[in-house]
């Protein structure tokens, strides 16, 4: 890769790492949240629904700033994590992963919830009469049937995490090699004279990664849907 | 092994107050749609929690609102065959069949599997996906799946309602075999009198959320008081006989307790018992044995009761040997003949008026 500078390679690698961990950690939580929103009846359900969708509507800068206030080294959660576990999120790549995860979360929950709504509860009843307890019903019937939505949600979230900019730059800034993700690198390059050609290369790479993710998601979820439909 | 159900439950527009005992064999909950039948078996399966009641199956209390006992569905060991099969689309037929086994001790009983595959004729389907099955095949797999979970009771919720006539004819013999296999008592829901006549050993007739008639099938179907529940057009008594011979002209000869019956060729082999439901409106009454007449079946009988209906009709209950027969005639005819309980008469039945649907092999007595 002679035509990419080490800084550019760093940015691509960091973006992939941030998106990967953001997706991996938010997936179980998103499945749980989607299940709670679709199937459970509890006070505060609408509150939770609003909270999950908030990052979709808020300006990303606001989300980033709230993260900074909460998870910054002087923020209530940030100080707690640092004192007890030695975990620092602000201005680290882990913080970028947190910001990406929160920004991608609503997309993931929506996709998973759609697939959960399509699961016939009568099949779950049938599993119950065959001796399966609730956790087993979920593991053997509900989860496999919502697999297409989980795949779509995960890849959508991955792509969103790759491209997250506003909340990330607000929360963890734009430190080359540490918190400079692909979008931050592009932004930095177009701020300096003569950076356009380098920016264009990164733009093309961004487009390629996004397209690949989209095609992969299409292919995987079609495969999963075929399996679920039992053809 | 028997089932005892008592429950009260309020639904929008219907209040259920049901109590019945189901002895071994096939017990059919009979009634029109909306009578509350499915609510009852959902309560037995644990899919619905009734407002009050007590359900006991084979000595195990499944639910009791007085003591607060409530077993969740997965701990009841009740096999449920739904109207719409509900096979798991993401699993193969084999995986569907063995699904319940994971949760019931996981015992792998190869004999059990082989016996049930054979009983239902589904061996060839094992590698397929549910989407590739016909409606009748799906129902057979669903029955197999329920049986392989080793239930103490099998629930059949109108298993043939979603099937066309040809598929029904395909699946009925399998359910009859299941009944005669008699390892599991069956609670069956139906609104079809043909199904009742073919399958049931006990009938619980439900109307507007209440049990209006209960008892052995022949008793309930032969009871003139039950006619309004069955519907005057559908009413008809159940006769049990033994096949004597199949004749060359396409008729089968069946020995009843008092006489012989000739029916269009039946599937049951000579020497075996069979049941036939004779619709009340297909029976003609005569005081003298008619001489030259095309009808082949002339049953000597005694009038037991006459029941005046709402309209111009009268239901006459006849005793012919051990068998009960119902005849629906007009009040005008009853008056003209001067019919009264205790009178001797003849019930006349055209062979061709008996529908194939209403003829079935008789149940073997349930094993204890």
XYZ file of C-alpha atoms in Angstrom:
599
model
C 0.000 0.000 0.000
C 2.609 2.494 -1.163
C 0.077 5.121 -2.046
C -1.234 5.466 1.534
C 0.684 7.308 4.208
C 1.143 5.637 7.630
C -1.232 8.211 9.087
C -3.926 7.253 6.607
C -3.406 3.556 7.276
C -3.694 4.299 11.010
C -6.986 6.099 10.455
C -8.454 3.203 8.437
C -7.284 0.592 10.960
C -8.598 2.655 13.860
C -11.967 3.123 12.205
C -12.294 -0.608 11.590
C -11.298 -1.355 15.176
C -13.698 1.221 16.621
C -16.584 0.002 14.458
C -15.878 -3.652 15.243
C -15.882 -3.224 19.013
C -18.763 -0.780 18.969
C -20.879 -3.310 17.050
C -19.811 -6.303 19.112
C -20.584 -4.707 22.458
C -23.846 -3.076 21.503
C -25.312 -6.163 19.756
C -26.449 -8.137 22.846
C -27.704 -4.938 24.438
C -29.607 -4.028 21.256
C -31.249 -7.487 21.126
C -32.288 -7.130 24.758
C -33.607 -3.591 24.198
C -35.511 -4.592 21.053
C -37.050 -7.531 22.924
C -38.040 -5.300 25.833
C -39.579 -2.693 23.547
C -41.437 -5.210 21.393
C -42.622 -7.751 23.950
C -42.438 -6.521 27.514
C -44.976 -4.311 29.210
C -43.401 -2.179 31.909
C -43.724 1.387 33.138
C -41.268 3.639 31.348
C -41.345 1.681 28.105
C -42.025 4.840 26.115
C -39.238 6.586 28.029
C -36.790 3.837 27.060
C -37.973 4.017 23.472
C -37.347 7.755 23.408
C -33.969 7.444 25.063
C -32.779 4.815 22.575
C -33.834 6.962 19.629
C -32.483 10.235 21.029
C -29.046 10.032 19.319
C -30.880 9.760 15.983
C -32.569 13.127 16.486
C -30.089 15.129 18.572
C -27.294 17.024 16.809
C -24.252 14.699 17.084
C -22.292 17.501 18.718
C -24.806 17.535 21.546
C -24.526 13.775 22.012
C -20.742 14.082 22.031
C -20.853 16.867 24.570
C -23.191 14.902 26.838
C -20.755 11.984 26.593
C -17.917 14.284 27.543
C -19.857 15.573 30.536
C -20.765 12.063 31.670
C -17.793 9.928 30.677
C -15.069 12.583 30.773
C -12.417 12.136 33.494
C -14.301 14.626 35.646
C -17.752 13.372 34.687
C -19.636 11.204 37.231
C -19.347 7.931 35.284
C -15.926 8.698 33.815
C -14.431 9.457 37.254
C -15.940 6.278 38.697
C -14.555 4.102 35.888
C -11.131 5.683 36.217
C -10.955 5.388 40.025
C -12.214 1.818 40.255
C -11.189 0.138 37.026
C -8.545 2.442 35.581
C -10.632 2.818 32.434
C -10.358 6.143 30.632
C -12.662 6.818 27.716
C -12.225 10.512 26.941
C -9.680 11.192 24.179
C -8.996 7.456 23.712
C -10.032 5.079 20.921
C -12.285 3.283 23.437
C -14.190 6.541 23.802
C -14.536 6.694 20.024
C -15.996 3.178 20.171
C -18.468 4.287 22.860
C -19.546 7.312 20.841
C -19.917 5.195 17.693
C -21.885 2.555 19.590
C -24.327 5.090 21.000
C -24.831 6.791 17.650
C -25.375 3.437 15.872
C -27.580 1.946 18.615
C -30.963 3.249 17.388
C -30.380 1.872 13.886
C -29.466 -1.499 15.299
C -32.454 -1.633 17.656
C -34.842 -0.629 14.869
C -33.639 -3.334 12.488
C -33.741 -6.010 15.183
C -37.145 -4.921 16.425
C -38.593 -5.115 12.918
C -37.442 -8.715 12.593
C -38.735 -9.519 16.079
C -42.175 -8.154 15.195
C -42.211 -10.587 12.275
C -41.632 -13.597 14.564
C -44.951 -15.367 15.075
C -45.637 -15.592 18.848
C -47.738 -18.673 18.123
C -44.540 -20.550 17.248
C -43.170 -19.579 20.659
C -46.371 -20.896 22.281
C -45.923 -24.164 20.395
C -42.352 -24.438 21.699
C -43.686 -23.913 25.229
C -46.151 -26.798 24.929
C -43.242 -28.996 23.783
C -41.455 -28.377 27.067
C -39.235 -25.368 26.324
C -38.942 -22.751 29.080
C -38.844 -19.053 28.190
C -35.048 -18.760 27.845
C -34.976 -21.903 25.716
C -37.818 -20.647 23.542
C -35.852 -17.468 22.970
C -32.641 -19.330 22.143
C -34.129 -22.010 19.901
C -37.063 -20.271 18.193
C -37.082 -16.489 18.574
C -33.379 -15.818 18.047
C -32.940 -18.016 14.939
C -36.085 -16.526 13.386
C -34.887 -12.942 13.898
C -31.394 -13.688 12.569
C -31.882 -11.776 9.280
C -32.742 -8.637 11.253
C -29.819 -9.117 13.610
C -27.425 -9.371 10.660
C -28.907 -6.321 8.969
C -28.815 -4.370 12.236
C -25.217 -5.325 12.985
C -23.918 -4.370 9.560
C -25.929 -1.164 9.468
C -24.490 -0.280 12.878
C -20.983 -1.165 11.702
C -21.303 1.137 8.694
C -22.740 3.908 10.849
C -19.908 3.464 13.380
C -17.344 3.672 10.561
C -18.766 7.004 9.490
C -19.524 8.561 12.884
C -17.988 12.024 13.054
C -19.752 14.683 15.122
C -20.083 12.928 18.478
C -16.675 11.283 18.099
C -14.753 14.482 17.406
C -16.539 16.256 20.256
C -15.924 13.473 22.782
C -12.456 12.182 21.875
C -11.127 14.947 19.590
C -8.980 14.227 16.527
C -5.601 12.888 17.658
C -3.676 11.177 14.829
C -2.913 7.556 15.678
C -5.185 7.601 18.724
C -8.620 8.970 17.992
C -8.353 10.051 14.375
C -10.891 7.891 12.564
C -11.460 7.896 8.807
C -14.000 10.756 8.807
C -11.865 12.824 11.212
C -8.820 12.240 8.969
C -10.772 13.368 5.889
C -11.968 16.426 7.766
C -8.397 17.225 8.881
C -7.046 16.788 5.350
C -9.523 19.125 3.697
C -8.702 21.811 6.266
C -5.102 22.094 5.032
C -3.995 23.362 1.604
C -2.909 20.552 -0.750
C -4.668 17.869 1.234
C -7.419 17.340 -1.356
C -5.835 14.394 -3.174
C -5.151 12.548 0.079
C -8.695 13.314 1.206
C -10.045 11.959 -2.079
C -8.188 8.673 -1.566
C -9.745 8.280 1.879
C -13.142 9.224 0.510
C -12.827 6.462 -2.084
C -11.801 3.991 0.608
C -14.793 5.044 2.720
C -17.114 4.478 -0.216
C -15.562 1.072 -0.877
C -15.898 -0.060 2.747
C -19.502 1.157 2.936
C -20.422 -0.570 -0.317
C -18.750 -3.805 0.782
C -20.613 -3.718 4.099
C -23.901 -3.097 2.316
C -23.398 -5.938 -0.176
C -22.279 -8.305 2.575
C -25.334 -7.430 4.637
C -27.655 -8.000 1.669
C -26.059 -11.342 0.901
C -26.006 -12.556 4.510
C -29.524 -11.535 5.376
C -30.890 -13.024 2.156
C -29.148 -16.264 3.038
C -30.497 -16.161 6.584
C -33.990 -15.285 5.383
C -33.948 -18.288 3.051
C -32.953 -20.501 5.954
C -35.668 -19.085 8.181
C -38.309 -19.406 5.470
C -37.242 -23.016 5.236
C -36.842 -23.178 1.453
C -55.577 -41.714 33.071
C -58.281 -39.138 32.815
C -58.710 -35.416 32.678
C -60.923 -33.329 34.896
C -61.651 -29.729 33.950
C -63.639 -27.081 35.786
C -63.209 -23.460 34.860
C -64.820 -20.077 34.714
C -63.523 -17.381 32.444
C -64.887 -14.114 31.121
C -64.163 -13.289 27.494
C -65.472 -10.253 25.607
C -69.044 -11.249 24.755
C -68.886 -14.713 26.309
C -68.715 -16.082 29.825
C -67.379 -19.601 30.071
C -68.541 -21.874 32.848
C -67.386 -25.348 31.971
C -66.915 -28.568 33.892
C -66.343 -32.025 32.470
C -64.493 -35.286 32.923
C -62.648 -36.867 30.025
C -62.163 -40.640 30.383
C -59.453 -42.459 28.375
C -59.962 -42.443 24.614
C -60.876 -39.504 22.420
C -62.993 -36.839 24.067
C -64.387 -34.330 21.614
C -65.383 -30.823 22.658
C -68.115 -30.152 20.157
C -69.741 -26.806 19.457
C -70.074 -23.997 16.965
C -67.222 -21.574 16.419
C -67.186 -19.011 19.185
C -68.651 -21.429 21.740
C -65.440 -21.283 23.783
C -63.875 -24.649 22.856
C -60.404 -23.339 22.050
C -60.378 -21.263 25.236
C -60.946 -24.482 27.189
C -58.045 -26.365 25.634
C -55.785 -23.324 25.857
C -56.493 -23.316 29.576
C -55.652 -27.034 29.734
C -52.375 -26.375 27.877
C -51.551 -23.418 30.104
C -51.616 -20.866 27.284
C -54.476 -19.026 28.962
C -55.034 -18.481 32.642
C -58.740 -18.779 33.451
C -60.314 -16.457 36.020
C -61.058 -19.454 38.215
C -60.929 -23.200 37.978
C -59.147 -26.438 38.549
C -57.588 -28.741 35.967
C -56.302 -32.185 36.881
C -54.741 -34.611 34.425
C -53.877 -38.172 35.412
C -53.653 -37.250 39.082
C -51.436 -34.187 38.515
C -52.938 -30.808 39.367
C -52.099 -28.508 36.458
C -53.872 -25.485 37.821
C -56.052 -24.665 40.785
C -57.152 -21.113 41.434
C -58.032 -21.980 45.058
C -54.540 -23.050 46.030
C -52.842 -20.783 43.508
C -51.216 -23.674 41.641
C -50.326 -22.740 38.096
C -47.971 -24.848 36.037
C -46.508 -22.995 33.062
C -47.053 -24.700 29.663
C -43.563 -26.183 29.482
C -44.039 -28.082 32.744
C -47.441 -29.598 31.922
C -46.333 -32.313 29.510
C -49.324 -31.734 27.279
C -48.919 -32.183 23.549
C -50.799 -29.588 21.531
C -51.595 -29.960 17.839
C -52.708 -26.555 16.615
C -55.151 -25.838 13.832
C -52.311 -24.323 11.795
C -49.621 -26.949 12.599
C -47.101 -24.295 13.744
C -44.015 -26.207 12.634
C -40.742 -24.348 13.163
C -39.824 -23.020 9.715
C -36.098 -22.820 10.453
C -35.840 -26.495 11.389
C -36.087 -29.635 9.269
C -38.908 -32.134 9.790
C -36.532 -34.351 11.772
C -35.470 -31.435 14.000
C -39.111 -30.436 14.469
C -39.976 -33.980 15.549
C -37.145 -34.218 18.074
C -37.604 -30.667 19.410
C -39.637 -31.700 22.466
C -37.203 -34.459 23.318
C -34.500 -31.985 24.310
C -36.653 -30.800 27.158
C -38.171 -34.018 28.452
C -35.219 -35.787 29.924
C -33.621 -36.070 26.501
C -34.189 -39.814 26.479
C -33.569 -41.161 23.017
C -36.086 -43.886 22.496
C -35.493 -45.252 19.002
C -38.525 -47.547 19.267
C -40.779 -44.635 20.075
C -39.490 -42.691 17.087
C -39.855 -45.643 14.708
C -43.349 -46.427 15.968
C -44.578 -42.854 15.574
C -42.964 -42.395 12.154
C -44.728 -45.558 11.071
C -48.044 -44.664 12.705
C -48.157 -41.318 10.898
C -46.408 -42.362 7.691
C -43.896 -39.509 7.796
C -40.600 -41.386 7.502
C -40.018 -40.131 3.950
C -40.403 -36.495 5.010
C -37.620 -36.406 7.604
C -35.083 -34.472 5.524
C -37.544 -31.876 4.257
C -38.313 -28.376 5.433
C -41.840 -27.512 6.656
C -42.280 -25.105 3.725
C -41.985 -28.046 1.349
C -44.846 -30.008 2.957
C -48.526 -30.164 2.026
C -51.148 -29.163 4.622
C -51.912 -32.784 5.507
C -48.227 -33.659 5.826
C -47.668 -30.639 8.078
C -50.455 -31.783 10.401
C -49.059 -35.317 10.561
C -45.609 -33.957 11.445
C -47.199 -31.670 14.059
C -48.970 -34.681 15.607
C -45.696 -36.628 15.590
C -43.852 -33.720 17.172
C -46.415 -33.500 19.968
C -46.387 -37.280 20.564
C -42.576 -37.457 20.696
C -42.515 -34.943 23.545
C -44.029 -37.822 25.603
C -47.182 -35.983 26.639
C -49.595 -37.255 29.261
C -52.431 -35.834 27.173
C -52.749 -34.835 23.530
C -54.797 -31.796 22.505
C -56.090 -31.562 18.941
C -57.552 -28.180 18.047
C -59.589 -28.729 14.891
C -56.560 -30.326 13.256
C -58.444 -30.654 9.986
C -60.163 -27.275 9.825
C -57.532 -25.757 7.552
C -57.510 -28.744 5.189
C -59.583 -29.428 2.083
C -61.724 -32.568 1.828
C -59.037 -34.651 0.148
C -56.448 -33.760 2.832
C -58.985 -34.480 5.576
C -59.598 -37.902 4.126
C -55.825 -38.373 4.080
C -55.301 -37.507 7.749
C -58.408 -39.001 9.430
C -57.199 -42.608 9.276
C -53.993 -41.561 11.054
C -55.949 -39.996 13.890
C -58.142 -43.098 14.094
C -54.990 -45.216 14.403
C -53.747 -42.866 17.079
C -56.996 -43.316 18.996
C -56.802 -47.114 18.763
C -53.128 -47.033 19.717
C -54.560 -45.636 22.979
C -51.276 -44.798 24.672
C -52.231 -41.166 25.105
C -55.704 -39.837 25.912
C -56.846 -37.215 23.418
C -58.879 -34.061 23.903
C -60.160 -33.002 20.514
C -61.963 -29.822 19.498
C -64.322 -29.879 16.545
C -67.409 -28.306 15.060
C -67.903 -31.143 12.583
C -70.425 -33.863 13.409
C -68.712 -36.193 10.953
C -65.497 -35.847 12.919
C -67.367 -36.506 16.156
C -68.995 -39.597 14.653
C -65.704 -40.897 13.315
C -63.332 -40.147 16.175
C -64.972 -39.482 19.507
C -65.452 -42.014 22.283
C -66.872 -39.279 24.520
C -68.602 -36.068 23.451
C -68.806 -32.850 25.448
C -71.226 -30.546 23.632
C -70.618 -26.876 24.397
C -73.017 -24.074 23.658
C -72.546 -20.405 24.639
C -69.810 -21.214 27.122
C -71.641 -24.044 28.872
C -71.643 -27.839 28.677
C -75.070 -28.816 27.365
C -74.526 -32.555 26.830
C -71.791 -34.960 27.834
C -71.405 -38.703 27.538
C -70.471 -41.588 25.264
C -70.730 -40.596 21.601
C -73.644 -42.881 20.677
C -75.648 -41.666 23.698
C -75.162 -37.991 22.910
C -75.737 -38.298 19.157
C -78.800 -40.476 19.742
C -80.347 -38.092 22.267
C -83.239 -36.053 20.818
C -82.673 -33.363 23.481
C -79.197 -32.774 22.008
C -80.589 -32.091 18.545
C -80.820 -28.276 18.887
C -77.110 -28.198 19.814
C -76.134 -30.380 16.890
C -78.386 -28.470 14.509
C -81.538 -30.092 13.068
C -79.922 -30.601 9.665
C -76.825 -32.199 11.154
C -78.476 -34.338 13.823
C -78.158 -38.064 13.451
C -77.617 -41.130 15.586
C -74.494 -43.256 15.647
C -74.833 -46.969 14.947
C -72.118 -49.507 15.636
C -71.954 -52.762 13.721
C -69.675 -55.451 12.384
C -68.802 -55.788 8.726
C -69.937 -59.163 7.405
C -69.163 -59.039 3.723
C -68.365 -56.844 0.783
C -70.687 -57.775 -2.090
C -69.891 -57.743 -5.806
C -72.453 -55.045 -6.564
C -70.451 -52.494 -4.516
C -72.382 -52.787 -1.265
C -71.078 -53.804 2.126
C -73.222 -55.758 4.556
C -73.048 -54.763 8.196
C -74.593 -56.637 11.119
C -76.388 -54.407 13.599
C -77.890 -55.702 16.809
C -81.361 -56.116 15.262
C -80.864 -56.381 11.527
C -78.481 -56.073 8.600
C -77.471 -52.794 7.037
C -76.378 -52.363 3.428
C -74.074 -49.423 2.731
C -71.946 -48.343 -0.204
C -68.608 -50.162 0.021
C -66.860 -49.350 3.311
C -63.097 -49.446 3.864
C -63.276 -51.606 6.988
C -62.397 -55.299 6.461
C -64.992 -58.029 7.182
C -65.023 -59.104 10.823
C -64.185 -55.635 12.131
C -66.517 -53.222 13.862
C -67.440 -49.936 12.293
C -69.542 -46.884 13.045
C -71.982 -45.115 10.847
C -73.856 -41.926 11.507
C -77.318 -41.855 9.994
C -78.713 -38.347 9.604
C -82.151 -37.985 11.190
C -83.541 -36.322 8.074
C -82.594 -39.348 5.937
C -84.784 -41.754 7.949
C -88.331 -42.476 6.785
C -90.837 -44.070 9.189
C -93.471 -46.687 8.285
C -95.916 -48.543 10.516
C -96.012 -51.640 8.296
C -93.010 -53.317 6.697
C -93.110 -51.936 3.170
C -93.126 -54.551 0.412
C -91.975 -53.238 -2.922
C -89.589 -50.402 -2.101
C -86.177 -49.396 -3.447
C -84.675 -48.580 -0.042
C -82.522 -51.519 1.117
C -82.463 -50.872 4.848
C -85.602 -51.485 6.852
C -84.901 -51.432 10.571
C -87.551 -52.853 12.929
C -87.786 -50.477 15.863
C -89.801 -49.210 18.795
C -90.542 -45.535 19.365
C -88.887 -44.260 22.543
C -89.768 -40.572 22.509
C -91.053 -37.857 20.256
C -89.606 -34.384 20.591
C -91.416 -31.402 19.204
C -89.068 -28.918 17.564
C -89.508 -25.169 17.061
C -90.749 -25.525 13.497
C -92.957 -28.073 11.742
C -90.608 -30.949 12.589
C -90.603 -33.732 15.160
C -87.574 -35.758 16.210
C -88.458 -39.391 16.851
C -86.087 -41.524 18.849
C -86.199 -45.210 17.973
C -84.786 -48.261 19.641
C -83.704 -50.965 17.221
C -82.153 -53.844 19.148
C -79.274 -52.293 21.086
C -79.040 -49.327 18.758
C -80.637 -45.918 18.968
C -81.807 -44.168 15.836
C -83.155 -40.672 15.277
C -85.698 -39.772 12.606
C -86.791 -36.269 11.723
C -90.272 -36.104 10.248
C -93.040 -33.501 10.068
C -95.581 -33.092 12.831
C -98.285 -33.637 10.209
C -96.884 -37.114 9.416
C -96.505 -37.964 13.088
C -100.148 -37.044 13.685
C -101.377 -38.868 10.592
C -99.627 -42.077 11.678
C -100.643 -41.528 15.303
C -97.062 -42.066 16.495
C -96.602 -42.489 20.236
C -93.915 -43.876 22.537
C -93.917 -47.660 22.715
C -95.317 -48.169 19.186
C -93.566 -50.601 16.861
C -92.534 -49.211 13.485
C -89.885 -49.450 10.795
C -87.077 -47.015 10.084
C -86.205 -46.889 6.411
C -82.788 -45.718 5.237
C -81.607 -45.467 1.632
C -78.118 -46.921 1.281
C -76.919 -44.122 -0.960
C -78.047 -41.409 1.449
C -75.281 -42.328 3.906
C -72.262 -40.102 3.277
C -68.811 -41.687 3.156
C -67.717 -39.042 5.667
C -70.034 -40.587 8.226
C -68.641 -44.100 7.962
C -65.560 -45.046 9.942
C -63.825 -47.997 11.517
C -65.037 -48.464 15.077
C -62.785 -47.694 18.013
C -61.204 -50.605 19.800
C -62.023 -50.569 23.504
C -59.374 -48.454 25.265
C -56.686 -50.356 27.129
C -56.503 -49.820 30.827
